[in-house]
XYZ file of C-alpha atoms in Angstrom:
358
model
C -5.993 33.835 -74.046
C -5.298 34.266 -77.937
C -2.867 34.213 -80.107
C -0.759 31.419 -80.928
C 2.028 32.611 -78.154
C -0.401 31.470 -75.327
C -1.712 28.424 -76.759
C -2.293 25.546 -74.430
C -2.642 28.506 -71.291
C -4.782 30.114 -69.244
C -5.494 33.232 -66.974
C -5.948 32.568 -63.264
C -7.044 35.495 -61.033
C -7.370 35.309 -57.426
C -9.004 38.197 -55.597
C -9.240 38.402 -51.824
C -11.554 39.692 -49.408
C -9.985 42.910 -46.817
C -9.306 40.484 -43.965
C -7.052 38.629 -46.455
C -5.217 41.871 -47.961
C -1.935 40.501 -47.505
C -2.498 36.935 -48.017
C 0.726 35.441 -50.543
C 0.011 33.125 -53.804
C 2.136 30.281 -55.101
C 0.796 28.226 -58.075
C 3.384 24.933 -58.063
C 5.226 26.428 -54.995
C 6.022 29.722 -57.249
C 5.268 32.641 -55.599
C 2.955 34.724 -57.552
C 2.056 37.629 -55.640
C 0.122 39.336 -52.441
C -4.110 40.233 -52.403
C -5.938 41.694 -52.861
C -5.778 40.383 -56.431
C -3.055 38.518 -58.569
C -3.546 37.414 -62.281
C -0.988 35.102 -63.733
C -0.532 32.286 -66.703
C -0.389 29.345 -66.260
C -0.128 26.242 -68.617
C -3.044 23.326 -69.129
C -3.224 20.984 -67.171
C -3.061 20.018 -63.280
C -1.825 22.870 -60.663
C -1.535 23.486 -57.018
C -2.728 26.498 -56.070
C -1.590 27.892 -52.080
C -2.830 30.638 -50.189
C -0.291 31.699 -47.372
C -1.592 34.213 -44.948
C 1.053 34.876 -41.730
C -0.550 35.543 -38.532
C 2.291 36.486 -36.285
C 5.859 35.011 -36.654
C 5.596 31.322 -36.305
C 1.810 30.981 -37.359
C -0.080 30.670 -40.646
C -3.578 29.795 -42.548
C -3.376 28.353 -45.129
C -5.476 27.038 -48.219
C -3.962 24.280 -51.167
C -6.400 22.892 -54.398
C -5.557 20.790 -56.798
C -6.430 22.404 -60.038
C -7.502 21.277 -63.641
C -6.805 23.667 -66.093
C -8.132 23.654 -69.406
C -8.004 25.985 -72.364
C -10.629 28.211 -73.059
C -12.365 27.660 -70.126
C -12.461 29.733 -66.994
C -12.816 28.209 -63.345
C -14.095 29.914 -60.150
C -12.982 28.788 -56.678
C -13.760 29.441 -53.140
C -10.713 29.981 -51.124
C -11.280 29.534 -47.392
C -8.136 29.636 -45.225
C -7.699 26.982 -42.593
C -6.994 27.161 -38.942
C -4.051 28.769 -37.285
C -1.095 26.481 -37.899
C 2.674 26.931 -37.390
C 4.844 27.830 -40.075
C 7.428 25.318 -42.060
C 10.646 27.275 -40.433
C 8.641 27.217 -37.046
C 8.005 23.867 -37.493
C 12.042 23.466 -38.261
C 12.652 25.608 -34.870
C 10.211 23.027 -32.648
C 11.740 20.246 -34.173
C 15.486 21.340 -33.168
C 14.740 22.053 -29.835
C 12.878 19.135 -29.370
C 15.780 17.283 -30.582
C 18.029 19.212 -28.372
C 16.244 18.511 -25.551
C 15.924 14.914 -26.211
C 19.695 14.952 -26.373
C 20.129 16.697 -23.455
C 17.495 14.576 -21.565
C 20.073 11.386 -23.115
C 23.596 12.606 -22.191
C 22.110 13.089 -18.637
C 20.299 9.438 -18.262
C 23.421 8.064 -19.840
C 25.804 10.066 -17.532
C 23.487 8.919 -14.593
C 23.652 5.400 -15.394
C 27.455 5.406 -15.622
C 27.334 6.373 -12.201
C 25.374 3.533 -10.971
C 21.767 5.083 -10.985
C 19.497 2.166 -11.276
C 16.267 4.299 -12.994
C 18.712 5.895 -15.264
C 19.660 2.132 -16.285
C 16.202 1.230 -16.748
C 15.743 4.038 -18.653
C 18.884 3.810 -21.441
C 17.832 -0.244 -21.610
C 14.496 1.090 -22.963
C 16.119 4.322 -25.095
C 18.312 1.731 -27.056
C 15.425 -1.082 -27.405
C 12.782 1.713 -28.841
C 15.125 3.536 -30.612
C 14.341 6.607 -28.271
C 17.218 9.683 -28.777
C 19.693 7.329 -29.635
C 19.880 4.472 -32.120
C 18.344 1.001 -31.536
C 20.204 -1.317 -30.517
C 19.273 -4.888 -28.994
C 22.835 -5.416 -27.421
C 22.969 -2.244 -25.620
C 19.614 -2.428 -24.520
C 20.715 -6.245 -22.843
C 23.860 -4.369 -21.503
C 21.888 -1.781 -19.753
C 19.664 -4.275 -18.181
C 22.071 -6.506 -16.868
C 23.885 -3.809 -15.695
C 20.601 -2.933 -13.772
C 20.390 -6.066 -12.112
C 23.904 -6.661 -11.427
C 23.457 -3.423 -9.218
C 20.165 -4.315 -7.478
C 21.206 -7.993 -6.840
C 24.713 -6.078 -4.858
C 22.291 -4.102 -2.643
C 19.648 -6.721 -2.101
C 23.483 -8.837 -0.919
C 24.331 -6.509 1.309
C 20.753 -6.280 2.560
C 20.517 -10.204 3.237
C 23.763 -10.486 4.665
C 22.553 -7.845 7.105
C 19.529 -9.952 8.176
C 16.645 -8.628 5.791
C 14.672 -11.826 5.521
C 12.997 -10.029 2.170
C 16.442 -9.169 0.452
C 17.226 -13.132 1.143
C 13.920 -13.736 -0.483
C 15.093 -11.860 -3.416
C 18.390 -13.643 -3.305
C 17.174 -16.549 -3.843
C 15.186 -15.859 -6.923
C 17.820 -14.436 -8.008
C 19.850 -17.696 -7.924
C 16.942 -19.641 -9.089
C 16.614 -17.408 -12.394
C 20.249 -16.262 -12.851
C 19.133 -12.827 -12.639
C 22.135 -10.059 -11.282
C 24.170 -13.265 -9.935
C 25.194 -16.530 -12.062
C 22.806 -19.423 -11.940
C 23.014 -21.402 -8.670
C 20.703 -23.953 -7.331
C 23.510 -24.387 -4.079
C 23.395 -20.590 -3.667
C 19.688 -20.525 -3.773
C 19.498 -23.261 -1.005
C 21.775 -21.864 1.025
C 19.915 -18.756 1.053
C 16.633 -20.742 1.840
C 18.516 -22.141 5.168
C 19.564 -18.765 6.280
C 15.747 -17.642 5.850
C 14.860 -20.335 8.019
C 17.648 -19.272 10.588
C 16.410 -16.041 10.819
C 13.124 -16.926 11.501
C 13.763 -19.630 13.863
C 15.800 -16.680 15.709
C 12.832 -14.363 15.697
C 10.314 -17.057 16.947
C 12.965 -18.131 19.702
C 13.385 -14.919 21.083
C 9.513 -14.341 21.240
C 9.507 -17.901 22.857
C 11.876 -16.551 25.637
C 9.352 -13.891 25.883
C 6.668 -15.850 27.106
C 4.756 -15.719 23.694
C 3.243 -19.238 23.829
C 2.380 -19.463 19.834
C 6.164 -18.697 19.665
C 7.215 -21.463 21.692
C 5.284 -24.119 20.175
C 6.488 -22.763 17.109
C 10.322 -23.380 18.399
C 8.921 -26.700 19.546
C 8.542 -27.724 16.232
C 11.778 -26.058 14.426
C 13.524 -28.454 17.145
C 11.277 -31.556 16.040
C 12.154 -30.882 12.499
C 15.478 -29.443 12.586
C 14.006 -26.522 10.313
C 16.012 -23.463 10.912
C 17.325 -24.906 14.525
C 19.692 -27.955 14.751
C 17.419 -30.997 15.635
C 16.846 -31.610 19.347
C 14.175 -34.210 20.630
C 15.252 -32.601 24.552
C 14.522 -28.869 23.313
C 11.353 -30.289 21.978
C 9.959 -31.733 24.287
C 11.093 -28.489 26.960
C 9.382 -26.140 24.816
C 6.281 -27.589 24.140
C 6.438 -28.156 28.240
C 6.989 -24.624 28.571
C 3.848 -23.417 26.510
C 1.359 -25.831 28.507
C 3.206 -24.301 31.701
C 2.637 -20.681 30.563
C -0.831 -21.116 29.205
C -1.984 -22.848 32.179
C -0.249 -20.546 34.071
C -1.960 -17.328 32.190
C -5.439 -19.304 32.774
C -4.767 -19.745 36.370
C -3.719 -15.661 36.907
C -7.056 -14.895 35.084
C -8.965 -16.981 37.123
C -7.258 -15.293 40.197
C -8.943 -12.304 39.232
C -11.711 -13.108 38.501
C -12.023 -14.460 42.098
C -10.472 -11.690 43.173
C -13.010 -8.999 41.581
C -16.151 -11.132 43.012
C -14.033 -10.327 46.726
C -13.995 -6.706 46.025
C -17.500 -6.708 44.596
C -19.190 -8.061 47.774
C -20.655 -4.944 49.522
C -21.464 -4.253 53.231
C -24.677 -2.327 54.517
C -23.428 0.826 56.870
C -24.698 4.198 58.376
C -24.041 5.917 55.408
C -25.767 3.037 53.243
C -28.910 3.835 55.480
C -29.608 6.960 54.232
C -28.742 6.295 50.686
C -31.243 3.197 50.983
C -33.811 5.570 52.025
C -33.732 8.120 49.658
C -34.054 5.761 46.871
C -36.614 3.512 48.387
C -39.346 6.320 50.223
C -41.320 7.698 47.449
C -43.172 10.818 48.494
C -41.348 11.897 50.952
C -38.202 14.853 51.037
C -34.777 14.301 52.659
C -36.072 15.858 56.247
C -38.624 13.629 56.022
C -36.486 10.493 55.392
C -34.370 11.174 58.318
C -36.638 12.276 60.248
C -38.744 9.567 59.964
C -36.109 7.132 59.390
C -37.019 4.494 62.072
C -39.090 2.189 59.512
C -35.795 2.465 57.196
C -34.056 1.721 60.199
C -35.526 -1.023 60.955
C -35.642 -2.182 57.169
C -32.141 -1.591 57.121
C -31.157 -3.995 60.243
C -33.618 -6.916 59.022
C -31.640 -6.804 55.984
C -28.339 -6.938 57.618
C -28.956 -9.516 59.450
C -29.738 -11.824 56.815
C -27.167 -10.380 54.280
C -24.075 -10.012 56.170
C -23.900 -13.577 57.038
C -24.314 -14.863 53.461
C -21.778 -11.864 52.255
C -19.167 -13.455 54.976
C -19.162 -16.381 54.408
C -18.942 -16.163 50.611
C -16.243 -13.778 51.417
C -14.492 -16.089 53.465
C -15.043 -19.076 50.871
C -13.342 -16.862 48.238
C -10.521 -16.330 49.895
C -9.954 -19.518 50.730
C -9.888 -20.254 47.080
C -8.049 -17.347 46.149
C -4.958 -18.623 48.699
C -5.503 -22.422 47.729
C -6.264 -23.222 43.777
C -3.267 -20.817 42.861
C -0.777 -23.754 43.486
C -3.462 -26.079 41.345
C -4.844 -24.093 38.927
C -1.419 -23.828 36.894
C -1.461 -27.940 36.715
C -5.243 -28.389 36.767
C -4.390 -32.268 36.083
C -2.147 -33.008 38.937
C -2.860 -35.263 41.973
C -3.275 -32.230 44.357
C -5.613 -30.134 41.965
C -8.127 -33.332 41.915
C -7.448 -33.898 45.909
C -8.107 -30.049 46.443
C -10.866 -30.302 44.130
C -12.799 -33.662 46.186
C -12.156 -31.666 49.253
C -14.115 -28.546 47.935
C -16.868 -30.401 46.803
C -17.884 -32.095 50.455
C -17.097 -28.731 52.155
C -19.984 -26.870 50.161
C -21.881 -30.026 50.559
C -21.025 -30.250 54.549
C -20.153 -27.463 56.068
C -21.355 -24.598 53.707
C -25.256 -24.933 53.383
C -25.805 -21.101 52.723
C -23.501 -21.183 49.884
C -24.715 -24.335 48.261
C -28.461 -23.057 48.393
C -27.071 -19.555 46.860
């Protein structure tokens, strides 16, 4: 530029390709023009140069440069818009609605809490201590909290008083720490008894059940006095009671397992004949068998007569045990277990030869 009305300025021309025809030009956020080409003045020195092209209603590229202009000499630049981006007064819109939402999203929590929603509690004691859609605030925060487990420490109450040995659990940490409930090592303790109670209950009424684990168990609540008032009596009945009922349970399995080597002893019969002969004859087919069955036959009666014996008497032996040891097996230690015992051992000695070679 000459002449002394432009000293200290220069031209700037920007020129834009077709695809950027209606791109818009501000040199220090003054709007200069549209492309394809705009020529302006500007004065020395440092400029910002932006190139604004909308894409739909809340997008835009854009390009910015920080430019040096000097006097008397011309500058060329590349312009290359960037990515899709949303506009300033898009930007504005997402921003408000976010904000409304947030609002929303607080007025709800809030109105929630009010009403005694634990979550929504939790929720406002974090909004106020982060600052999150309201303002932060350390006090309200602690309020909300409190008020959290001032609620919770109610329904675990209510729980515990209705026999929930896990709300008393919680009870009594609450006591311990203060937390819902004021401070109270007598509270605490008195919540450990009841615990104690309630199991004591449980294992007493599995005890009455015949659960032998249980009724040691009770054995020793009335040796300690730990959830049952102290009893040396009780004691000493339960832990009777569970040698009772164990021996007893040993002596029923023992019954049958006498009782299954009764029903496993087998007999040879008619029908046994054949069956014996159709496994044992190799070669031959079933006319065959019976009607050559005398050798089988024969076979057959040998073996009985050496079998059935043995299979009596063992029978009989059996039974006698089943009817006799029931009465000792339940007090294996008594005087007439050992007597019954003696008396078994000269009878398969004496009397019983078959059985004591077997």
């Amino acid at each position: 530029m000459s002449g002394t009305a432009y000293a200290g300025y220069s031209a700037v021309r920007v020129k834009c390709d077709e695809n950027d025809i209606e791109t818009k030009i501000f040199i220090n956020n003054k709007y200069k023009g549209k492309c394809p080409k705009v020529d302006t003045i500007v004065p020395a020195g440092k400029i910002t140069l932006r190139a604004q092209k909308q894409v739909d209603d809340e997008h835009e590229q854009v390009f910015v440069r920080q430019l040096d202009i000097v006097e008397g000499e011309p500058q060329r630049i590349n312009v290359e818009l960037g990515p899709t981006q949303l506009t300033a007064s898009a930007k504005r819109a997402h921003q408000q609605a976010a904000e409304k939402r947030e609002k929303l999203a607080v007025n709800a929590e809030l109105m929630a809490a009010r009403a005694g929603d634990v979550v929504a509690m939790e929720k406002m004691a974090q909004r106020y201590l982060n600052g999150e859609g309201v303002a932060k605030s350390k006090a309200k925060a602690n309020y909300w909290q409190q008020k959290r487990e001032s609620v919770m420490a109610q329904a675990d109450l209510a729980s515990a008083k209705a026999g929930d040995i896990a709300a008393m659990t919680a009870m009594v940490q609450r006591y311990q720490k203060g937390k819902g409930v004021a401070k109270s090592a007598k509270q605490a303790q008195l919540w450990i008894d009841n615990i104690e109670a309630a199991r004591a209950q449980a294992d007493l009424a599995s005890a009455k059940a015949g659960n032998t684990k249980a009724m040691k168990a009770v054995s020793q609540r009335y040796q300690t006095g730990k959830g049952l008032k102290q009893s040396t009596d009780q004691a000493q009945y339960w832990l009777q009671k569970a040698d009772e009922t164990a021996n007893l349970k040993l002596a029923e399995a023992k019954r049958r397992e006498v009782q299954k080597e009764i029903d496993d002893i087998s007999y040879i019969d008619s029908t046994g004949i054949g069956s014996w002969a159709l496994d044992t004859v190799d070669g031959q087919n079933v006319t065959e068998v019976f009607l050559t069955g005398l050798p089988a036959l024969t076979i057959m009666t040998a073996f009985d007569v050496i079998s059935t014996p043995i299979n009596l008497s063992r029978q009989a032996y059996l039974s006698q045990q089943l009817a006799a040891r029931p009465s000792t097996w339940a007090k294996p230690d008594s005087m007439m277990a050992k007597a019954y015992q003696q008396q078994q051992i000269r009878i398969e000695k004496s009397e019983e030869p078959l059985l004591a070679a077997r």
